[in-house]
XYZ file of C-alpha atoms in Angstrom:
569
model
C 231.715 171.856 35.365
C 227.816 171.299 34.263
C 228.484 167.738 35.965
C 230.334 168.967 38.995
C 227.675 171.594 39.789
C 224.888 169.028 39.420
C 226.511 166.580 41.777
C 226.898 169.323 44.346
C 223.352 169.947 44.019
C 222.347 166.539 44.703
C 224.670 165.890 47.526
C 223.450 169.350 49.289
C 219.717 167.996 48.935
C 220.687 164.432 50.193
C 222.419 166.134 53.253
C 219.236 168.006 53.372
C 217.124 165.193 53.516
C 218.875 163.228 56.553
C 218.783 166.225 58.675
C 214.715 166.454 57.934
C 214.566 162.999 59.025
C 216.888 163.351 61.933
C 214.539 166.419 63.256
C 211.386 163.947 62.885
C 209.503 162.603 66.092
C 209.830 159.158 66.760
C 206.868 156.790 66.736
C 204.800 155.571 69.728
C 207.093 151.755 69.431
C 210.495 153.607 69.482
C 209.823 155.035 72.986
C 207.827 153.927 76.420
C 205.504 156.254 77.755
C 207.558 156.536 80.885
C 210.628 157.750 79.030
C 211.203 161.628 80.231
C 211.306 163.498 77.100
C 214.899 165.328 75.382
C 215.770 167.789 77.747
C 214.468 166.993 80.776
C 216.566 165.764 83.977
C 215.862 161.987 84.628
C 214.751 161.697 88.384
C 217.115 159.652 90.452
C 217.233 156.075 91.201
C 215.441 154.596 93.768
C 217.896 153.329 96.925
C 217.128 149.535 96.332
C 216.098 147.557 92.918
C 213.395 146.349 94.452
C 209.909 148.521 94.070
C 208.035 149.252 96.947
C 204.480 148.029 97.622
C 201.325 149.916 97.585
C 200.249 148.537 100.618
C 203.517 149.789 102.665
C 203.332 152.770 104.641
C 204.115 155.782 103.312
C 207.281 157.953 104.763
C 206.371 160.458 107.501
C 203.734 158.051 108.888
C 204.216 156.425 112.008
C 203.646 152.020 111.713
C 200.891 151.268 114.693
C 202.522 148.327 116.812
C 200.740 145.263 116.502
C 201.400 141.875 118.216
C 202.126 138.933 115.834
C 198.964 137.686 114.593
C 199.112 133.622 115.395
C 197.200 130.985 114.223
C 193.868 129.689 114.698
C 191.320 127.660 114.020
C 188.448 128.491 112.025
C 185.739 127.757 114.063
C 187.214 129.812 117.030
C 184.515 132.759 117.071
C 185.545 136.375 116.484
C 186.751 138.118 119.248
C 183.529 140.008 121.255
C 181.552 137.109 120.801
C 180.242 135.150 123.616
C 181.733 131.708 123.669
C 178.266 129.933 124.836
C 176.774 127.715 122.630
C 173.085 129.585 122.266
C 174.515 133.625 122.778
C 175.696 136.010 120.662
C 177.341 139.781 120.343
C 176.892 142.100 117.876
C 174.785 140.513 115.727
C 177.060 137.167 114.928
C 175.692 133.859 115.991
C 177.727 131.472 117.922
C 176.896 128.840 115.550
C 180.155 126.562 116.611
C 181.205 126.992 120.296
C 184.992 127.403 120.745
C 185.293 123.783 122.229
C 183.483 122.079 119.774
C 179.880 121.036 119.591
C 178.448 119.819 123.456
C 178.873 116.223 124.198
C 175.523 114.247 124.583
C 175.876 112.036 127.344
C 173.001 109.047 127.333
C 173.147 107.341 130.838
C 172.571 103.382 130.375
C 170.677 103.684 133.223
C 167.694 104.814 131.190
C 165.797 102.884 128.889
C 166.899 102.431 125.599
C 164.543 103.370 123.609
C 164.879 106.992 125.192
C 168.325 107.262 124.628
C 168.507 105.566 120.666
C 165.250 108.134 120.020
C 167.423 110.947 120.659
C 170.061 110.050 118.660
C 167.868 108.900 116.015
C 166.991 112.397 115.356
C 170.140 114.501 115.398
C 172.676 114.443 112.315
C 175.390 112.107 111.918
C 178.018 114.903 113.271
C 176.329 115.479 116.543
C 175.666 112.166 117.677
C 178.290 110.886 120.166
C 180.786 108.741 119.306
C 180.507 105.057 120.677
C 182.614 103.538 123.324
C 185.647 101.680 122.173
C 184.579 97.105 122.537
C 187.928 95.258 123.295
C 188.117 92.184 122.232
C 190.870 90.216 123.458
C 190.458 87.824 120.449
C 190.198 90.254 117.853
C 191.976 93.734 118.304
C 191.322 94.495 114.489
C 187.998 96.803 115.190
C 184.069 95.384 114.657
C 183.147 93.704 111.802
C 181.000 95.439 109.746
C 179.080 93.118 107.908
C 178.451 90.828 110.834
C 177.390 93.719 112.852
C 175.095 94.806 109.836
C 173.659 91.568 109.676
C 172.980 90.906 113.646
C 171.282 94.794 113.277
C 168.959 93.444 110.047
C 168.317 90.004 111.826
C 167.018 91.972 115.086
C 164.786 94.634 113.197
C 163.741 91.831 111.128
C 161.808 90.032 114.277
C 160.509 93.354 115.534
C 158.993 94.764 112.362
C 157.428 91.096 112.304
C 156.175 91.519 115.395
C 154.622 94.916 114.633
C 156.304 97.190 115.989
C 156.578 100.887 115.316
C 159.036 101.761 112.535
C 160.169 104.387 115.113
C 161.205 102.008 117.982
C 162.884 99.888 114.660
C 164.861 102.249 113.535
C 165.796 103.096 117.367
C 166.512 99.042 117.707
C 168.729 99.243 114.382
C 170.853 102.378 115.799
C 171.255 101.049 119.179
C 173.178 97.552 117.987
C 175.310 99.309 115.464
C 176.081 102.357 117.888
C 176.599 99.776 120.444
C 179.413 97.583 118.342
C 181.124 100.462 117.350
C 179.507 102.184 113.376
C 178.615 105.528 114.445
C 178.530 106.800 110.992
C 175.345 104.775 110.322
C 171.708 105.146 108.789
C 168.727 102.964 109.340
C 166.203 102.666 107.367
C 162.269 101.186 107.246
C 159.870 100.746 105.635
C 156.744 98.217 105.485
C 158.484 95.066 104.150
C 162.295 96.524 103.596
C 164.471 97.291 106.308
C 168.348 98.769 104.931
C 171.125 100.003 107.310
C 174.068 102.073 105.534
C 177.653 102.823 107.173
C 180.503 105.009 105.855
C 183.906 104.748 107.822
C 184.590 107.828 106.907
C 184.074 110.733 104.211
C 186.171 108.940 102.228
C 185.381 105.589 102.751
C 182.790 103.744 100.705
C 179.651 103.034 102.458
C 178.729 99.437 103.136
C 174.751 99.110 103.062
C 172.673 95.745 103.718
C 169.033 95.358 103.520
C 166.622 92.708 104.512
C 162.900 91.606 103.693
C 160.020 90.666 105.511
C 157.954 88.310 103.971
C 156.656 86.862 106.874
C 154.504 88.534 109.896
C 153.536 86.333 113.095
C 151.926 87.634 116.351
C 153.941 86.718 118.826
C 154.647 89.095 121.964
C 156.131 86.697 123.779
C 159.357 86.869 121.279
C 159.289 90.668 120.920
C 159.894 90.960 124.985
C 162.668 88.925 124.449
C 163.914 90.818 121.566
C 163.500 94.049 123.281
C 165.816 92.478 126.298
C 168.284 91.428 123.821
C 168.741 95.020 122.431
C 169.241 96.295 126.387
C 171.503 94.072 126.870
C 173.386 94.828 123.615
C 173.314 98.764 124.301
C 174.012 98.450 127.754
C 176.661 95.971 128.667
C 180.138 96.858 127.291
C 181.334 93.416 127.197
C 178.142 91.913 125.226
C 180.222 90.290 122.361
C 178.953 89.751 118.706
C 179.020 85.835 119.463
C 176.873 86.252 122.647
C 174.136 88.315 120.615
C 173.779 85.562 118.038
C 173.340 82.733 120.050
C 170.893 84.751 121.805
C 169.253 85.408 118.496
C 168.858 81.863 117.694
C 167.523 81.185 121.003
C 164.738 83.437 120.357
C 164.150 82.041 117.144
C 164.111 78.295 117.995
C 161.641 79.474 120.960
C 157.937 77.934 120.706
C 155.001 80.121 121.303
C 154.051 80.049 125.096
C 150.150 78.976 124.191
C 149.389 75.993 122.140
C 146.887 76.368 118.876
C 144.004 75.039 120.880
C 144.026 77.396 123.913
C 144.266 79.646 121.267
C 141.106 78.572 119.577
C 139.358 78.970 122.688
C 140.884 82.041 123.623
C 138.812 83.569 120.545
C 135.750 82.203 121.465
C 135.993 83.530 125.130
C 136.829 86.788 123.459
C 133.378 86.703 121.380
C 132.009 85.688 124.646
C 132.870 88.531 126.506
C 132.920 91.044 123.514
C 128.488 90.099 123.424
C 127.914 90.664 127.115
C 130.067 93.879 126.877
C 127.339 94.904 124.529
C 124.355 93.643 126.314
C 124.293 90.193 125.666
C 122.954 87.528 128.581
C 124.760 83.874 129.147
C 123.562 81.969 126.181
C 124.551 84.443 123.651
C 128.210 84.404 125.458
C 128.135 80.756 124.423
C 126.820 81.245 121.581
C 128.974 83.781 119.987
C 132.131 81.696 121.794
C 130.996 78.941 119.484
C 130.700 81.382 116.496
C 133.891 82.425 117.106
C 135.937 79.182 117.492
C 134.459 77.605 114.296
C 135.831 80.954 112.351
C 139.338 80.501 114.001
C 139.732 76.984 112.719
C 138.343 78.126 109.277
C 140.953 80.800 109.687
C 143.568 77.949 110.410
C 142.709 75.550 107.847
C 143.176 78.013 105.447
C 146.307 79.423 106.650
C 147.299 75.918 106.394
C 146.330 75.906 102.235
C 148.211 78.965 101.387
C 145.169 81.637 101.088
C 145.837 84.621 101.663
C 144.935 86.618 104.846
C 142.342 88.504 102.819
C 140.826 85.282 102.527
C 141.370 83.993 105.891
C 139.573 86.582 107.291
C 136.736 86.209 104.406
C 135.946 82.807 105.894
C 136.775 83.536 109.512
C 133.653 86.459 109.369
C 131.100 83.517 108.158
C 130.634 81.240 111.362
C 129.847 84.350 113.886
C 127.392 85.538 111.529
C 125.952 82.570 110.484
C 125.558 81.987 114.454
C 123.649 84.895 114.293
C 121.335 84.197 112.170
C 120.384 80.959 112.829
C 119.406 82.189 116.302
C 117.313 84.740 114.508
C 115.667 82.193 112.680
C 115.259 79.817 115.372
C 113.039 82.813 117.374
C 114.734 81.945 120.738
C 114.656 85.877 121.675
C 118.029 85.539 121.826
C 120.285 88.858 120.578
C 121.194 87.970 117.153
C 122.988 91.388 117.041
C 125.129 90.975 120.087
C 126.639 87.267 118.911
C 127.380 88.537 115.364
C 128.988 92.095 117.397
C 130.942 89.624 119.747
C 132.323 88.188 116.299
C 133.507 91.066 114.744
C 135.021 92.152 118.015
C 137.406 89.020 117.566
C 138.617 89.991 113.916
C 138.811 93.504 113.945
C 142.535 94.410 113.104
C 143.291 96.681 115.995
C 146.753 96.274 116.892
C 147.916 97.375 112.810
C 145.372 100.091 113.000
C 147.178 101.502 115.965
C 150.934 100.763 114.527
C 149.916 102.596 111.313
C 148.529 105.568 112.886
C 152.049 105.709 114.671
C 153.709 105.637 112.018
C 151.840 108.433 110.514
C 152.525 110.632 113.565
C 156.095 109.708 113.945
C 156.490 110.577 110.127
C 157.034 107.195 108.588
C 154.697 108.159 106.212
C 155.574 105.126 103.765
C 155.488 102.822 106.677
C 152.012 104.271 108.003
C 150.176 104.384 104.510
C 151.130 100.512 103.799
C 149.821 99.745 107.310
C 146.721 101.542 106.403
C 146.422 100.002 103.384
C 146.440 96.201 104.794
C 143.629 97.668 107.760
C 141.406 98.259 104.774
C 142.076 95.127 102.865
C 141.047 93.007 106.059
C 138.087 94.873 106.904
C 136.685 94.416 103.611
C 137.349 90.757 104.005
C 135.252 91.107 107.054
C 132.820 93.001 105.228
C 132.685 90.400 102.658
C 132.186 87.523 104.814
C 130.087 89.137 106.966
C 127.498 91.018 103.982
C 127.840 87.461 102.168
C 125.815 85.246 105.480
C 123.420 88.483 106.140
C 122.416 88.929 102.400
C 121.439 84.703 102.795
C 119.560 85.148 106.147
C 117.615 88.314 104.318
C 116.637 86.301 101.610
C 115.632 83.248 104.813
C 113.421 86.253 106.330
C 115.459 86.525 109.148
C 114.657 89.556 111.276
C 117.341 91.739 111.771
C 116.498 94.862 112.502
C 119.273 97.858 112.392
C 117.736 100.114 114.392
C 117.281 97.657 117.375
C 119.995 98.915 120.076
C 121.916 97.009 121.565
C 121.388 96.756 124.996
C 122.099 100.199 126.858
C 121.694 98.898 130.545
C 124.139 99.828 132.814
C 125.532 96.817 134.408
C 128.617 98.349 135.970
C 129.765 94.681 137.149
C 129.025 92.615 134.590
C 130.526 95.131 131.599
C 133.585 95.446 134.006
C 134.513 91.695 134.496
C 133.804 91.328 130.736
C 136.020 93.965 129.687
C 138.520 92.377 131.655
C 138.165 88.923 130.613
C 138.290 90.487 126.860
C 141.355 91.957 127.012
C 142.473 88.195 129.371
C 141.662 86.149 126.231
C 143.106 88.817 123.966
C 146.692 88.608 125.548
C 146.530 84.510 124.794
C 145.866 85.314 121.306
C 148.969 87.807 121.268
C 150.872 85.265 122.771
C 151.913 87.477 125.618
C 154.468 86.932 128.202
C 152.172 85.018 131.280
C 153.260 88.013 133.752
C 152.492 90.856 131.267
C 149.091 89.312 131.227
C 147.809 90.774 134.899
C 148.878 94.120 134.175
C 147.255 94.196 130.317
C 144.092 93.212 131.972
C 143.963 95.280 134.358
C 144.851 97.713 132.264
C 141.577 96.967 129.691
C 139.412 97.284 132.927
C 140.721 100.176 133.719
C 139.743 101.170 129.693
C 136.038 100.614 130.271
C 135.714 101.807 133.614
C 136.683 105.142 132.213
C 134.768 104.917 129.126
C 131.547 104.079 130.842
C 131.999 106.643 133.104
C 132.370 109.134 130.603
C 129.912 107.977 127.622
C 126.972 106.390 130.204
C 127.003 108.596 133.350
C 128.819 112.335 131.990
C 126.855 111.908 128.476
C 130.274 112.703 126.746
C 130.028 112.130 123.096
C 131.608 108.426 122.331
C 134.419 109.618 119.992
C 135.797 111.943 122.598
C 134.852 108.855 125.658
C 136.904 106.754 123.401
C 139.944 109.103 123.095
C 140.080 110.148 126.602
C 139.608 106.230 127.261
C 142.815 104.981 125.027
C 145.030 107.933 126.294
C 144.904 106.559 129.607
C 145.741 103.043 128.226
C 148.772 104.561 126.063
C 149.818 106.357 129.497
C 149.266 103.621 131.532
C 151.223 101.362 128.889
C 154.007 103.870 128.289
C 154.633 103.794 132.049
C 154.519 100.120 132.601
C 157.237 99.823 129.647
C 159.804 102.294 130.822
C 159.552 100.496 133.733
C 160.264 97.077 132.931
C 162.544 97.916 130.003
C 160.138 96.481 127.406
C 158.033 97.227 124.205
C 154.991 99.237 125.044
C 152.673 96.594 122.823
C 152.205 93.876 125.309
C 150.483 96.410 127.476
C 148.549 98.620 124.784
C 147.397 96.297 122.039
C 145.194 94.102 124.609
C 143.964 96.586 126.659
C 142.308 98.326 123.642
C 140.146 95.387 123.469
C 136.558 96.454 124.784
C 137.240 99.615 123.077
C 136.528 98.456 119.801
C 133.639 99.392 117.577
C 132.078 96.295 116.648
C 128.508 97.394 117.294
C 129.356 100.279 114.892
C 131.065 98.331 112.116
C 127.744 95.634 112.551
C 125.012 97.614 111.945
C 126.575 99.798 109.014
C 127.249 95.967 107.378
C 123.514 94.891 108.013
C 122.399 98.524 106.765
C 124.539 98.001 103.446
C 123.069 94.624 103.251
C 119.480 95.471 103.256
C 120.447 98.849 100.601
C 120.004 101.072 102.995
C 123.115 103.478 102.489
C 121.186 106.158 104.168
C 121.870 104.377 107.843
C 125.405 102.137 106.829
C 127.005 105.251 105.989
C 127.065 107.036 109.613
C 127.225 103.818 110.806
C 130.309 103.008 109.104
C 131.682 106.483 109.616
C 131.174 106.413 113.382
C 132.903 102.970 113.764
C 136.108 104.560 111.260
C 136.074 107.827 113.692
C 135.595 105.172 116.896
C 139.206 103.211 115.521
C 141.190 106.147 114.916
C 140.328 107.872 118.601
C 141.599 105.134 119.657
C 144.638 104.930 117.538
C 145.428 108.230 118.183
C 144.635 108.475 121.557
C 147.393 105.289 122.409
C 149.679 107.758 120.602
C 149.205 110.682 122.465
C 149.093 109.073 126.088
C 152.054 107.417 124.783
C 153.577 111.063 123.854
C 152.598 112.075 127.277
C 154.767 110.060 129.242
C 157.721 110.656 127.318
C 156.683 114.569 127.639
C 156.608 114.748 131.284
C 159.290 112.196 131.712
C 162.738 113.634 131.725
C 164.840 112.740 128.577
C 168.617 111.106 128.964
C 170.884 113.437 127.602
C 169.386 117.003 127.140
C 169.319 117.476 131.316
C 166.268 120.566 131.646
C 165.815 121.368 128.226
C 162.786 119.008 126.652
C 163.561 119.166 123.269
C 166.403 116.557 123.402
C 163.819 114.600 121.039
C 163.526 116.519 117.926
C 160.319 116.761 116.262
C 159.419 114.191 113.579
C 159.356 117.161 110.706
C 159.377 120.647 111.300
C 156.831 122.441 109.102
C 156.198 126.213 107.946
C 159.986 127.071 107.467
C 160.370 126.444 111.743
C-alpha cells in the first residue's frame, strides 16, 4: 500500500510537471514575429501569391495616363531646353546640341595654313573628319607609316628651314588630315619633331619621330615645300607616290645662287649696312671687303667641322680688323661705320624673330632653345669682335664711343641703301628670284617709315622700330596669303636695315675699353632694338590674320583659339 501510495504521488507530480511546461511561453526561435498570437483571427490571404510593390499605387487612387516613355539618346537635351548650340533654359547648358557637335567646314580655297591653324587648336573630337582618297590600286585604306613618314620628311625640311613650330605643326596636320589619320597629334620641338595616330580608342597608337641635325638657309626650298603641302591638302587625287617624288625633287634641288655671289652678296650687305649709318663711298668698299674676307673665314671653317659658335668667332675678325686698320692708317675715314656695316652682316636676325614666335605662339620649348642659340652666336660675335678691338687699343687706335655715327638726314641715299640691304640679304637667304622685288621693296618701305618716325616725329627708336617691323610683318603676312607661301621670304629680309648694329658696336668697344658704365645701355638698347623688332613681325603678322576672315568659323573670330588661356578663362 506504502508503495502504491508513493507511486501515485510521483505520477500526480510528473503529470504536474508537463502541464507547467505545456503552460510555458515559447522562446523568441520557436515563433516569427509576424505570427498573430493564440487567440487571435489570422487576417485573410492576399488574392494572388505574389506581394505587391511599394511603388504601386495604392487602391482608391486614380493611375495618371502617361504615354509610353521611348528611347533616347543621351545627349538629346531635356525637354525646355533650347536646342542651339550656345542657349540655354532654366539654368541647363546646351553643352551637346541635339544633332551633334557643328560641322567645321574649311574651304580649300583658302590658304592652308588658315585652315590647318584652326584645326590645330580644337580637340581631336571636334575636328572634321577627312575626305575619303580612292585609290584604284589600293582600296585597303592609307598607309600609316608611309603617311607618317612623308608628314616627318616634310616638317623635317621646314623646321630646317626655320620656320615657326606653329606653321610645322600646321604642315604636319595638314598631310596626315589630308591622307586620311584624323585621330592624329603633332608634335615639335627644337631638334625633335614626333607625330602620334590612334585608329581608334581601342586601337594602339602608331607614333614616329624624326631629328634634325642639320639646319641650312635656304628659302628657295621652303617655297617649294610650302607648295607641296597646298597641293597635298588641296587636291583630292594627290597620291602618296606623287608627294614623294616631289619630295625628292626638292631635295636633289641646288641652291638658286652659287657660293661666290654669295660671298659678295655679304660684302654688298656691309656696304650698304655703313652708308645706312652714315658712312661715304670708301667705307662702303671698305666694309664690303671686311665683310667678304669674314664669309670665306666663315666657309673655310664650315668646311673643317667647327662649330657655328666658332664660325661666327672668326667671321667677326676681318670687319673689325678693317676697322681698325683704317683707324690706324688716319685716312678720316669712319672706323665705326665699317666695323657697324660688319656686324650688320652677322647679326642672327631671322632666329631671333622665329624664337620670339615661338614664345608668343606658346612653343615655349621651341622658343627658349631658339633663344638660347641667338645668345650663343652673339657672344661669338662679341668674342671676335672684343678680341681685334682689345689689339687695336693696345696699337693706340682711336676709337672713340661716344663719336656718333653720322645723324645726317640723307633721305635718298639711306633709302636706296636700305633697299640694296635687304637686295643682298635675299641672295644670302637664297630666295626665290621673284620674291626678291617684293622683299626689297618691302625693306624700303621699313626705313622709310622708321626715318620718318625716329628723324623727323622724334619718336623714341624702340617704339620707331616696332611701329617699323609691324608694317613689314603686315606687309609680309599679306603678300603670303596671297601667293600661298611661307611668310619668311618676305619678313626675314626686309628686317634688314632695321637691325641694331650701331647699338651692339659701341656697347662691344665700351666693354673693351672697361667702361661698363656706357656698354651696358648700349648693349641694353641694341637687346630692346632686336626684340621690337621680333615682336613687332609678330604682331603685324597677328594683324592680318585678325582682320582677315578665318575659313571655317564664318562671323565669329575666334575660329583660332588662343595659344593658352590664362587666369581660369
Amino acid at each position: 500500500m506504502g508503495s502504491d501510495r508513493q507511486y501515485g504521488q510521483r505520477g500526480a507530480g510528473t503529470q504536474d510537471a508537463d502541464t507547467a511546461e505545456n503552460r510555458k511561453p515559447q522562446s523568441d526561435e520557436a515563433h516569427s514575429a509576424f505570427t498573430p498570437p493564440q487567440g487571435v483571427p489570422r487576417p485573410p490571404s492576399p488574392d494572388g501569391e505574389h506581394p505587391t510593390s511599394e511603388f504601386a499605387i495604392p487602391q482608391g487612387l486614380a493611375a495618371e495616363l502617361t504615354a509610353p516613355e521611348t528611347e533616347s539618346s543621351a545627349f538629346v537635351p531635356p525637354a525646355g531646353v533650347v536646342t542651339s548650340a550656345n542657349q540655354t533654359t532654366g539654368g541647363f547648358p546646351a553643352f551637346t546640341p541635339p544633332n551633334g557637335i557643328p560641322m567645321v567646314r574649311l574651304t580649300k580655297d583658302s590658304p592652308w595654313q588658315d585652315r590647318m591653324r584652326t584645326m590645330l587648336r580644337m580637340p581631336i573630337s571636334e575636328r572634321p573628319t577627312p575626305a575619303e582618297r580612292t585609290d584604284p590600286q589600293d582600296d585597303t585604306g592609307p598607309a600609316v607609316p608611309r603617311v607618317l613618314d612623308l608628314t616627318l620628311r616634310i616638317a623635317e625640311l621646314l623646321l630646317a628651314g626655320g620656320e615657326g613650330a606653329e606653321d610645322v605643326e600646321a604642315a604636319m596636320l595638314g598631310v596626315a588630315h589630308a591622307y586620311g589619320l584624323h585621330r592624329c597629334e603633332p608634335t615639335v620641338t627644337f631638334t625633335l619633331l614626333s607625330v602620334s595616330y590612334q585608329p581608334s580608342l581601342v586601337d594602339d597608337p602608331v607614333t614616329a619621330s624624326r631629328t634634325v641635325r642639320r639646319r641650312g638657309t635656304d628659302y628657295n626650298r621652303l617655297a617649294a615645300v610650302f607648295r607641296l603641302v597646298d597641293d597635298i591638302t588641296s587636291q583630292d587625287d594627290f597620291t602618296l607616290e606623287e608627294a614623294y617624288r616631289r619630295l625628292a625633287e626638292i631635295r636633289r634641288n641646288r641652291h638658286p645662287y652659287p657660293g661666290w655671289a654669295l660671298t659678295v652678296a655679304a660684302g654688298g650687305l656691309a656696304g650698304a649696312a655703313s652708308m645706312l649709318v652714315g658712312g661715304a663711298w670708301p667705307v662702303f668698299f671698305a666694309a664690303a671687303i671686311g665683310a667678304m674676307l669674314g664669309d670665306r673665314l666663315a666657309w673655310l671653317a664650315s668646311g673643317r667641322g667647327l662649330p657655328e659658335f666658332y664660325q661666327f668667332v672668326v667671321a667677326a675678325m676681318p670687319p673689325a680688323a678693317m676697322g681698325i686698320a683704317l683707324s690706324l692708317m688716319g685716312a678720316g675715314l669712319q672706323s665705326s661705320a665699317v666695323i657697324t656695316g660688319g656686324l650688320f652682316a652677322l647679326i642672327p636676325g631671322r632666329a631671333l624673330v622665329a624664337s620670339v614666335q615661338d614664345g608668343l605662339t606658346g612653343y615655349y620649348i621651341t622658343a627658349a632653345a631658339r633663344l638660347l642659340e641667338v645668345g650663343y652666336l652673339i657672344v661669338g660675335i662679341v668674342c671676335g669682335v672684343l678680341t681685334v678691338l682689345y689689339g687695336g687699343l693696345q696699337l693706340n687706335a682711336k676709337l672713340n664711343p661716344e663719336a656718333a655715327l653720322g645723324h645726317d638726314v640723307r633721305p635718298v641715299t639711306q633709302i636706296l641703301a636700305a633697299m640694296l640691304l635687304a637686295l643682298t640679304f635675299c641672295i644670302l637667304l637664297q630666295q626665290e628670284r621673284h620674291t626678291v622685288l617684293f622683299a626689297t621693296l618691302n625693306g624700303g618701305v621699313a626705313w622709310v617709315v622708321y626715318g620718318a618716325l625716329a628723324d623727323t616725329a622724334q619718336v623714341p627708336p624702340v617704339a620707331a622700330t616696332t611701329v617699323a617691323a609691324g608694317l613689314v610683318g603686315l606687309f609680309g603676312q599679306l603678300l603670303s596669303r596671297y601667293r600661298y607661301a611661307s611668310a619668311l621670304p618676305y619678313v626675314t629680309a626686309a628686317i634688314g636695315p632695321l637691325l641694331p648694329g650701331s647699338a651692339t658696336y659701341f656697347g662691344l668697344l665700351a666693354l673693351a675699353q672697361g667702361n661698363l658704365d656706357r656698354g651696358i645701355p648700349h648693349l641694353t638698347q641694341a637687346a630692346a632694338l632686336a626684340l621690337a623688332i621680333a615682336i613687332g613681325v609678330n604682331l603685324g603678322g597677328e594683324a592680318a590674320r585678325l582682320f582677315l576672315k578665318i575659313p571655317g568659323s564664318g562671323d565669329d573670330p575666334s575660329g583660332r583659339r588662343a595659344a593658352k588661356r590664362t587666369r581660369g578663362f
